[in-house]
PDB file of C-alpha atoms in Angstrom:
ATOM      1  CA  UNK J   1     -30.121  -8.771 -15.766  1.00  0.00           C
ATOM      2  CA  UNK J   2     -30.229 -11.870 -13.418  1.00  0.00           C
ATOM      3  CA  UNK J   3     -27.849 -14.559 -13.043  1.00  0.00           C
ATOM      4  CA  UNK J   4     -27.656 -17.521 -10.581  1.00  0.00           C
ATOM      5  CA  UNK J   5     -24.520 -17.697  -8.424  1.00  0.00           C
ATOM      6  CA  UNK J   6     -24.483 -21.585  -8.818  1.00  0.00           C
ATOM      7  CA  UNK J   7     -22.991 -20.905 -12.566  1.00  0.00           C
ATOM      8  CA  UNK J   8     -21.628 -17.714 -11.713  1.00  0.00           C
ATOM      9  CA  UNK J   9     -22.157 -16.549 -15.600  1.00  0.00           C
ATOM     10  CA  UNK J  10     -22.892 -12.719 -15.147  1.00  0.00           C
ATOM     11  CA  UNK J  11     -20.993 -12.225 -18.424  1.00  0.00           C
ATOM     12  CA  UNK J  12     -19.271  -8.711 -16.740  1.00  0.00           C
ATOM     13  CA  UNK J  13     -15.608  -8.367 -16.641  1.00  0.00           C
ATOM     14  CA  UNK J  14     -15.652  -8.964 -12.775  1.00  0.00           C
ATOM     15  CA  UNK J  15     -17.558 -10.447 -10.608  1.00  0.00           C
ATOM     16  CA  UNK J  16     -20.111  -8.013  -8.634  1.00  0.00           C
ATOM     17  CA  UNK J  17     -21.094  -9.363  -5.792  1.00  0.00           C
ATOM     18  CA  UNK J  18     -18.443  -7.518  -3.715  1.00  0.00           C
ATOM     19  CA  UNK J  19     -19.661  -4.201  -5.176  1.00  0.00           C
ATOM     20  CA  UNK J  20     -23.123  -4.954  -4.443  1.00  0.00           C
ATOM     21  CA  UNK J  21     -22.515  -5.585  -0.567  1.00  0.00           C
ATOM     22  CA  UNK J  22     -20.104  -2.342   0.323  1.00  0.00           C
ATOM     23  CA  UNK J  23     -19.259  -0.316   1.303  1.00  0.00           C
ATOM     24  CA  UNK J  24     -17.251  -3.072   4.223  1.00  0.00           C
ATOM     25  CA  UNK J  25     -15.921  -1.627   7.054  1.00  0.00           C
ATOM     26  CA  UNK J  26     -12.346  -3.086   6.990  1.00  0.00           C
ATOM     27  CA  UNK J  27     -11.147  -5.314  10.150  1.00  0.00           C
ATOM     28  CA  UNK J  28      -7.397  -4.369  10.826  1.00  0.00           C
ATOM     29  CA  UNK J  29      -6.596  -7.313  12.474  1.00  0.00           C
ATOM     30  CA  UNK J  30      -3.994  -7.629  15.232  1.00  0.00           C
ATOM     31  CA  UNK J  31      -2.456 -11.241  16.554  1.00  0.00           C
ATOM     32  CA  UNK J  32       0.645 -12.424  18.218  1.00  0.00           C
ATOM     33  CA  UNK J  33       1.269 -16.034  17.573  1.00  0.00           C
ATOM     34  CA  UNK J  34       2.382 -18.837  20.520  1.00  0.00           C
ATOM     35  CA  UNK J  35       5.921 -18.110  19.127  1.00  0.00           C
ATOM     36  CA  UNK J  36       5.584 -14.597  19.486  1.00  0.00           C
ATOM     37  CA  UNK J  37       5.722 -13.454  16.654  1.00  0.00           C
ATOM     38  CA  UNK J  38       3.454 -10.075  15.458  1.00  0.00           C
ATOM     39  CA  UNK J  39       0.843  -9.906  12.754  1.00  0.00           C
ATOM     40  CA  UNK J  40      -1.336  -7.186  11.163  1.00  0.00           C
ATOM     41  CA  UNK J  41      -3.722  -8.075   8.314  1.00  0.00           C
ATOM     42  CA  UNK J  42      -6.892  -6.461   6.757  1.00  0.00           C
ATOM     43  CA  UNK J  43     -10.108  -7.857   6.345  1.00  0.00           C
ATOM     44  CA  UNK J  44     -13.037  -6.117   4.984  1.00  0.00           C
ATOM     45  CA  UNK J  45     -15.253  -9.354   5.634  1.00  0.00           C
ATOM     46  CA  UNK J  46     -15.646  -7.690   9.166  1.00  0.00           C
ATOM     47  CA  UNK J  47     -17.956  -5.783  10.861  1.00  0.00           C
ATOM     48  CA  UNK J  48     -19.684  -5.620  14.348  1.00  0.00           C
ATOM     49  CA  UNK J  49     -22.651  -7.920  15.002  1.00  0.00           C
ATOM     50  CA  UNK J  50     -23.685  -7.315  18.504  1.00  0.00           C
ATOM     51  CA  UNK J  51     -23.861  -4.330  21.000  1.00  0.00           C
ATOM     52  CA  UNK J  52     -25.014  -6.723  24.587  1.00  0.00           C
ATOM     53  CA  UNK J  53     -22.023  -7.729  25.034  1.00  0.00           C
ATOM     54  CA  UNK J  54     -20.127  -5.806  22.114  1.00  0.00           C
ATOM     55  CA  UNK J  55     -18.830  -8.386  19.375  1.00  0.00           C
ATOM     56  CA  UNK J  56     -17.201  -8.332  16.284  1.00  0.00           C
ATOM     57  CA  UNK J  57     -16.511 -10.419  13.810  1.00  0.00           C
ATOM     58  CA  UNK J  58     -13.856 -10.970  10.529  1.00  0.00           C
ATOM     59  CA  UNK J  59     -13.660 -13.791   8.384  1.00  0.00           C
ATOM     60  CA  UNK J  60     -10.444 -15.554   6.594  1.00  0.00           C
ATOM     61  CA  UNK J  61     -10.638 -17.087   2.885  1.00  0.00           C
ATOM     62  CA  UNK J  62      -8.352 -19.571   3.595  1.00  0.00           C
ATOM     63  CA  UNK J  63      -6.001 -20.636   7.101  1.00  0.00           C
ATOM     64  CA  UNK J  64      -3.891 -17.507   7.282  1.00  0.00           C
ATOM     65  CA  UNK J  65      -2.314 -16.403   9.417  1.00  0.00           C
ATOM     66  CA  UNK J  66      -4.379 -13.868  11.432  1.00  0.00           C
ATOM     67  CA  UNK J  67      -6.710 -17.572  11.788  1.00  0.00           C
ATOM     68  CA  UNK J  68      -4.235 -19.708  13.294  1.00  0.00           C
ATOM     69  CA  UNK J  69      -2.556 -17.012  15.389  1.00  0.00           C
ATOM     70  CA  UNK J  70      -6.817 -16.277  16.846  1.00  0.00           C
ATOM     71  CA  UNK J  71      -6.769 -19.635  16.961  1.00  0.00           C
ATOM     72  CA  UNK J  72      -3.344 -20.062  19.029  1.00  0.00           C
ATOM     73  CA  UNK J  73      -4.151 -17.309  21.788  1.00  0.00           C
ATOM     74  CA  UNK J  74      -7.705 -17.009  22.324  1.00  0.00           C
ATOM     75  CA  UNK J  75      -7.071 -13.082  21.481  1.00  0.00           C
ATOM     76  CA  UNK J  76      -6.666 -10.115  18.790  1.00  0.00           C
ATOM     77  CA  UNK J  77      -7.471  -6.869  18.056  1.00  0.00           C
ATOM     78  CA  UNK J  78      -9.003  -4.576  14.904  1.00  0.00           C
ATOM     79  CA  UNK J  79      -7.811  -1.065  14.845  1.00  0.00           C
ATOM     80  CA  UNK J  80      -9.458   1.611  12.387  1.00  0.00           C
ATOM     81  CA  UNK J  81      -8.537   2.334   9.165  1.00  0.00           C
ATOM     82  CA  UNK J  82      -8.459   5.958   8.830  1.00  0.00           C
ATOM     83  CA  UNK J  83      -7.587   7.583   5.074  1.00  0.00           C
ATOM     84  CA  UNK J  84      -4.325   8.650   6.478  1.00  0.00           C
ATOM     85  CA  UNK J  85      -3.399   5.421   7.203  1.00  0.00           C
ATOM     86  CA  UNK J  86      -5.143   3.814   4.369  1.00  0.00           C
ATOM     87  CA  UNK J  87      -2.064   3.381   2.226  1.00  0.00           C
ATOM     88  CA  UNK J  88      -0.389   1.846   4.948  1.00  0.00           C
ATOM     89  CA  UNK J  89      -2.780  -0.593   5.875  1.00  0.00           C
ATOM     90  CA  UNK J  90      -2.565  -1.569   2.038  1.00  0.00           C
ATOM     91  CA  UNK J  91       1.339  -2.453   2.649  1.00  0.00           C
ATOM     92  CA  UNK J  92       0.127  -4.558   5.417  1.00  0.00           C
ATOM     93  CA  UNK J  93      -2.162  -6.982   2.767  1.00  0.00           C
ATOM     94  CA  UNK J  94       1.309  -8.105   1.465  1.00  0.00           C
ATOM     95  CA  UNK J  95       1.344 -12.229   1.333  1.00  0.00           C
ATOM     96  CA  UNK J  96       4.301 -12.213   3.985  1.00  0.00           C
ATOM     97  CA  UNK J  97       6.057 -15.170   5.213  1.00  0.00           C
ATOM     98  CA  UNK J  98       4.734 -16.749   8.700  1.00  0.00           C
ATOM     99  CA  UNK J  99       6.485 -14.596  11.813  1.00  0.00           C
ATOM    100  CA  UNK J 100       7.326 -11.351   9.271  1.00  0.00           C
ATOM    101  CA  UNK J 101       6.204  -8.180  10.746  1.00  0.00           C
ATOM    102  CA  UNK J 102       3.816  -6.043   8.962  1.00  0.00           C
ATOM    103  CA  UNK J 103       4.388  -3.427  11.566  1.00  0.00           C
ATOM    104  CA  UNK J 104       7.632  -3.002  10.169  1.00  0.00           C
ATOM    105  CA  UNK J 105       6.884  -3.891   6.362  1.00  0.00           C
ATOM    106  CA  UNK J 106       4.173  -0.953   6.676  1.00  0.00           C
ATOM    107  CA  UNK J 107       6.154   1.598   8.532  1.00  0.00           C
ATOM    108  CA  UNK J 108       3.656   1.332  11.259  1.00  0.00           C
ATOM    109  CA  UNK J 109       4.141   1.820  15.313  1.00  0.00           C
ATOM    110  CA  UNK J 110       2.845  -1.133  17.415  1.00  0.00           C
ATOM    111  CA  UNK J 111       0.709  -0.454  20.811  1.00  0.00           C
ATOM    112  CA  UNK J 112       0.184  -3.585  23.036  1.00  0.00           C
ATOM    113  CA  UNK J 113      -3.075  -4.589  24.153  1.00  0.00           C
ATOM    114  CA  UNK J 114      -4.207  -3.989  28.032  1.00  0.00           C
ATOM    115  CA  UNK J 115      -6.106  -7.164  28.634  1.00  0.00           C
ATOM    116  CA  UNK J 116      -4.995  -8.890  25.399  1.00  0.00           C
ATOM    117  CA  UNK J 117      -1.711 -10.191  24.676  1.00  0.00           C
ATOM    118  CA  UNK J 118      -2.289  -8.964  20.733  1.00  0.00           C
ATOM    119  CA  UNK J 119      -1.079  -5.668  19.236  1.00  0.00           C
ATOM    120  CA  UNK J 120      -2.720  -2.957  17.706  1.00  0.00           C
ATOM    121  CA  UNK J 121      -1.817   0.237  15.323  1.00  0.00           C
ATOM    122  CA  UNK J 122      -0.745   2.830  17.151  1.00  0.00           C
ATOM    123  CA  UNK J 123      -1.633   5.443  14.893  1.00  0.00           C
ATOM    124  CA  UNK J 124      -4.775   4.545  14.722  1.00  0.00           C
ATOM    125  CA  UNK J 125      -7.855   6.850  15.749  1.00  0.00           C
ATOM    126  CA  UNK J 126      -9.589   3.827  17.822  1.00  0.00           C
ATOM    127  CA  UNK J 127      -8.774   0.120  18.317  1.00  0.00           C
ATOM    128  CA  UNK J 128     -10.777  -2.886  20.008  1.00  0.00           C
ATOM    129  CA  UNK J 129      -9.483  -5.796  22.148  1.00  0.00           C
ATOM    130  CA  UNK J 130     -11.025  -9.214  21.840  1.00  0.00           C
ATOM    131  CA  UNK J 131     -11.377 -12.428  22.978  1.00  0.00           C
ATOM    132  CA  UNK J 132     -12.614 -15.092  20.815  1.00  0.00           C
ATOM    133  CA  UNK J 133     -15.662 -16.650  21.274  1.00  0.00           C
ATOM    134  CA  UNK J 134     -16.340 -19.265  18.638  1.00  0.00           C
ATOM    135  CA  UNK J 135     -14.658 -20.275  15.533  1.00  0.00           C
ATOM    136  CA  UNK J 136     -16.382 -21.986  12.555  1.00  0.00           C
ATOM    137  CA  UNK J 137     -16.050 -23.177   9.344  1.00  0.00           C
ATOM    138  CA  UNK J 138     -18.974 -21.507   6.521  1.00  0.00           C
ATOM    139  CA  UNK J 139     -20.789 -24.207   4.836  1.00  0.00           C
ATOM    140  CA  UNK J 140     -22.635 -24.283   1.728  1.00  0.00           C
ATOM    141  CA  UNK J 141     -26.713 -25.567   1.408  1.00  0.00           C
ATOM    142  CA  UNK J 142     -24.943 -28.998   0.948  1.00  0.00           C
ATOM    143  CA  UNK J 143     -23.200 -29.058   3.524  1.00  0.00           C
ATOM    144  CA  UNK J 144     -19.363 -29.136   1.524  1.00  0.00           C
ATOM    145  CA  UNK J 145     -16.567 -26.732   3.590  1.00  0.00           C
ATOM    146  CA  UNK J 146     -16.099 -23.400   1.982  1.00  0.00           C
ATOM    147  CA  UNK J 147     -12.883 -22.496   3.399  1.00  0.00           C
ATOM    148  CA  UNK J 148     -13.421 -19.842   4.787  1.00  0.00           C
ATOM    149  CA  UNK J 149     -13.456 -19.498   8.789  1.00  0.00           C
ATOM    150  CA  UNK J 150     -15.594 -17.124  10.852  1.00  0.00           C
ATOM    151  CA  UNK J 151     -13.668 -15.146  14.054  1.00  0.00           C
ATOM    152  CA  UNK J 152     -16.148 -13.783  16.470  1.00  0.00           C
ATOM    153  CA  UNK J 153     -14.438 -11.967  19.357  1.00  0.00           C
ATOM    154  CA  UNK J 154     -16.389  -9.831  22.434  1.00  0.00           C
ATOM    155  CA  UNK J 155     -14.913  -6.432  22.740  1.00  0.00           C
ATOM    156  CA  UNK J 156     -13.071  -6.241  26.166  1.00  0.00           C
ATOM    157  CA  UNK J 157     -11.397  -2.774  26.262  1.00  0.00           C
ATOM    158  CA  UNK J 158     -11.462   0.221  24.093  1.00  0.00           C
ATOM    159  CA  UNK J 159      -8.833   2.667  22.537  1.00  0.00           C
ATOM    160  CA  UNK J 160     -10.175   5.913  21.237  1.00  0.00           C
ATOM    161  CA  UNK J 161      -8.002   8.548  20.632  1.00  0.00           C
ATOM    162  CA  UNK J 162      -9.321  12.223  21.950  1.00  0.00           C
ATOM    163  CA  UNK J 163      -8.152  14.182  18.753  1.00  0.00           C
ATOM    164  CA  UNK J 164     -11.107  12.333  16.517  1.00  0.00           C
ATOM    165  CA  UNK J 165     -13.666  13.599  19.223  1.00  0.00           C
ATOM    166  CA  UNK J 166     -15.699  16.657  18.863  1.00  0.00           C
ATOM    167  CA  UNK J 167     -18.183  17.471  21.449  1.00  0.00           C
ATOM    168  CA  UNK J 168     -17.964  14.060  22.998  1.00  0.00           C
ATOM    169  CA  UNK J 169     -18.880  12.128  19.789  1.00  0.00           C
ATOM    170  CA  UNK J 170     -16.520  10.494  17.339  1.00  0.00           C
ATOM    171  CA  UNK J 171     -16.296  12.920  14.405  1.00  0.00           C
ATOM    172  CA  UNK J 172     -16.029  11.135  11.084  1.00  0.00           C
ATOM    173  CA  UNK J 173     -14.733  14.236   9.363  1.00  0.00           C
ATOM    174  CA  UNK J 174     -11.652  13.706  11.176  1.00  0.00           C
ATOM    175  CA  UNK J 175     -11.369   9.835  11.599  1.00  0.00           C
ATOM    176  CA  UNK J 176     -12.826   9.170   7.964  1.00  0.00           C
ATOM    177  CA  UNK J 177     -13.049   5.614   8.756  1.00  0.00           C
ATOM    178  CA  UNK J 178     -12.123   3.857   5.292  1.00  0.00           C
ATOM    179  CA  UNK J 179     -14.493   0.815   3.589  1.00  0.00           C
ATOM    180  CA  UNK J 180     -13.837  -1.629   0.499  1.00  0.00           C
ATOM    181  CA  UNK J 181     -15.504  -1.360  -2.315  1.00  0.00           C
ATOM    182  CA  UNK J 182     -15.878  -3.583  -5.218  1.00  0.00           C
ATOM    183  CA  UNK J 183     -12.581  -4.296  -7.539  1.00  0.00           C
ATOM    184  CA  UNK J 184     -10.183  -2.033  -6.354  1.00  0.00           C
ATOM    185  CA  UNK J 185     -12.033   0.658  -4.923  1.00  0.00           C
ATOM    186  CA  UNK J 186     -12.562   1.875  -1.186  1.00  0.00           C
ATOM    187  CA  UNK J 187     -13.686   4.677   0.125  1.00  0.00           C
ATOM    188  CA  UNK J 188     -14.060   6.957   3.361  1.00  0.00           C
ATOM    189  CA  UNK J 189     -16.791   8.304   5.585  1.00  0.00           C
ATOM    190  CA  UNK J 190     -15.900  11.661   6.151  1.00  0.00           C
ATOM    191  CA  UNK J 191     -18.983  13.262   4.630  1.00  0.00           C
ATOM    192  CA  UNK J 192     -21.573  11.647   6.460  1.00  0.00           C
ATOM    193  CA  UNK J 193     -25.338  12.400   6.784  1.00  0.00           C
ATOM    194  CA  UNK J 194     -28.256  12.315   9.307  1.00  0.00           C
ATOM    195  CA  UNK J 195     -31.320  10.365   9.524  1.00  0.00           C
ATOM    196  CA  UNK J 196     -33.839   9.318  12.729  1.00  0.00           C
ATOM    197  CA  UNK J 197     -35.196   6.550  12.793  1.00  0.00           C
ATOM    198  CA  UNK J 198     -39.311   6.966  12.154  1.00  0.00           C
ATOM    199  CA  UNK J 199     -41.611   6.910  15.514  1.00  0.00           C
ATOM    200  CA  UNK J 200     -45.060   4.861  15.055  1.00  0.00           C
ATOM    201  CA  UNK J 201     -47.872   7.195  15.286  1.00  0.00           C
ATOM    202  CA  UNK J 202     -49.197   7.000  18.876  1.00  0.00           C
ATOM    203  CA  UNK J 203     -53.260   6.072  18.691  1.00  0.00           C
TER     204      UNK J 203
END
């Protein structure tokens, strides 16, 4: 089958195009707003996009509030989404009222950033602390506003806890860092495999 995404009319109960581009590593995002106030949201329109300097970016359908509170303070923070905590971080998704916890609605302890004034999970196997480098609206061929707004942030300190590490490496069997999928579905990474990357024949 083939459809165009201008009329949208793939005639399937749901819409694929999230299940075609997943699995989506899922952005756990930590801010602190001017007021003070704490909030943790996912995002599985995340993922990192450069290693020189280390960057990552999530992006928000709509001006929530992990947006305005980037926006605010220059600063947040993603921590990983581990299948232990992956029920949890689903309480956290809740639509909750501007300056209402999800810390607290998820049952989750908060960690303060080093060199950013953002929090981060706790629990969680590894977290990253950003600054934000540019914000910007997506547009569409035409140039109309999509509403939805990129984040990019440069990595400025790192959290790894030593109980995922094996040998010096992260091991996924224990972190089993968890994706989205499409619809409803996610899944984890603890059964991962192996590959090198080819070597061009030398002449």
């Amino acid at each position: 089958m083939f459809y165009e995404t201008r009329d949208n009319a793939h005639g399937l109960p749901h819409d694929p195009f999230k299940a075609i581009v997943s699995p989506r590593p899922i952005g756990w995002i930590g801010t602190r707003g001017k007021d003070g106030s704490v909030n943790l949201a996912p995002y599985s329109y995340f993922n990192a996009i450069s290693d020189h300097p280390k960057t990552v970016m999530f992006s928000s359908s709509g001006r929530k509030d992990s947006l305005r509170n980037a926006e605010e303070t220059g600063v947040f923070t993603t921590s990983m989404v581990s299948r232990t905590l992956a029920e949890k971080m689903n309480l956290s998704s809740i639509d909750a009222p501007y300056g209402e916890s999800e810390f607290d609605i998820a049952g989750l302890a908060m960690a303060e950033g080093r060199l950013v004034n953002a929090p981060f999970v706790a629990e969680a196997y590894a977290a990253l602390e950003c600054r934000v480098t540019t914000i910007f609206e997506v547009n569409s061929l035409d140039g109309a506003p999509s509403g939805s707004f990129v984040v990019i942030g440069q990595v400025m300190g790192i959290h790894l806890d030593e109980a995922a590490l094996t040998d010096g490496l992260l091991d996924m069997a224990i972190a089993a860092p968890v994706a989205r999928m499409g619809y409803m579905d996610y899944c984890d990474g603890s059964q991962p495999f192996q590959m090198r990357r080819p070597a061009w024949p030398k002449a």
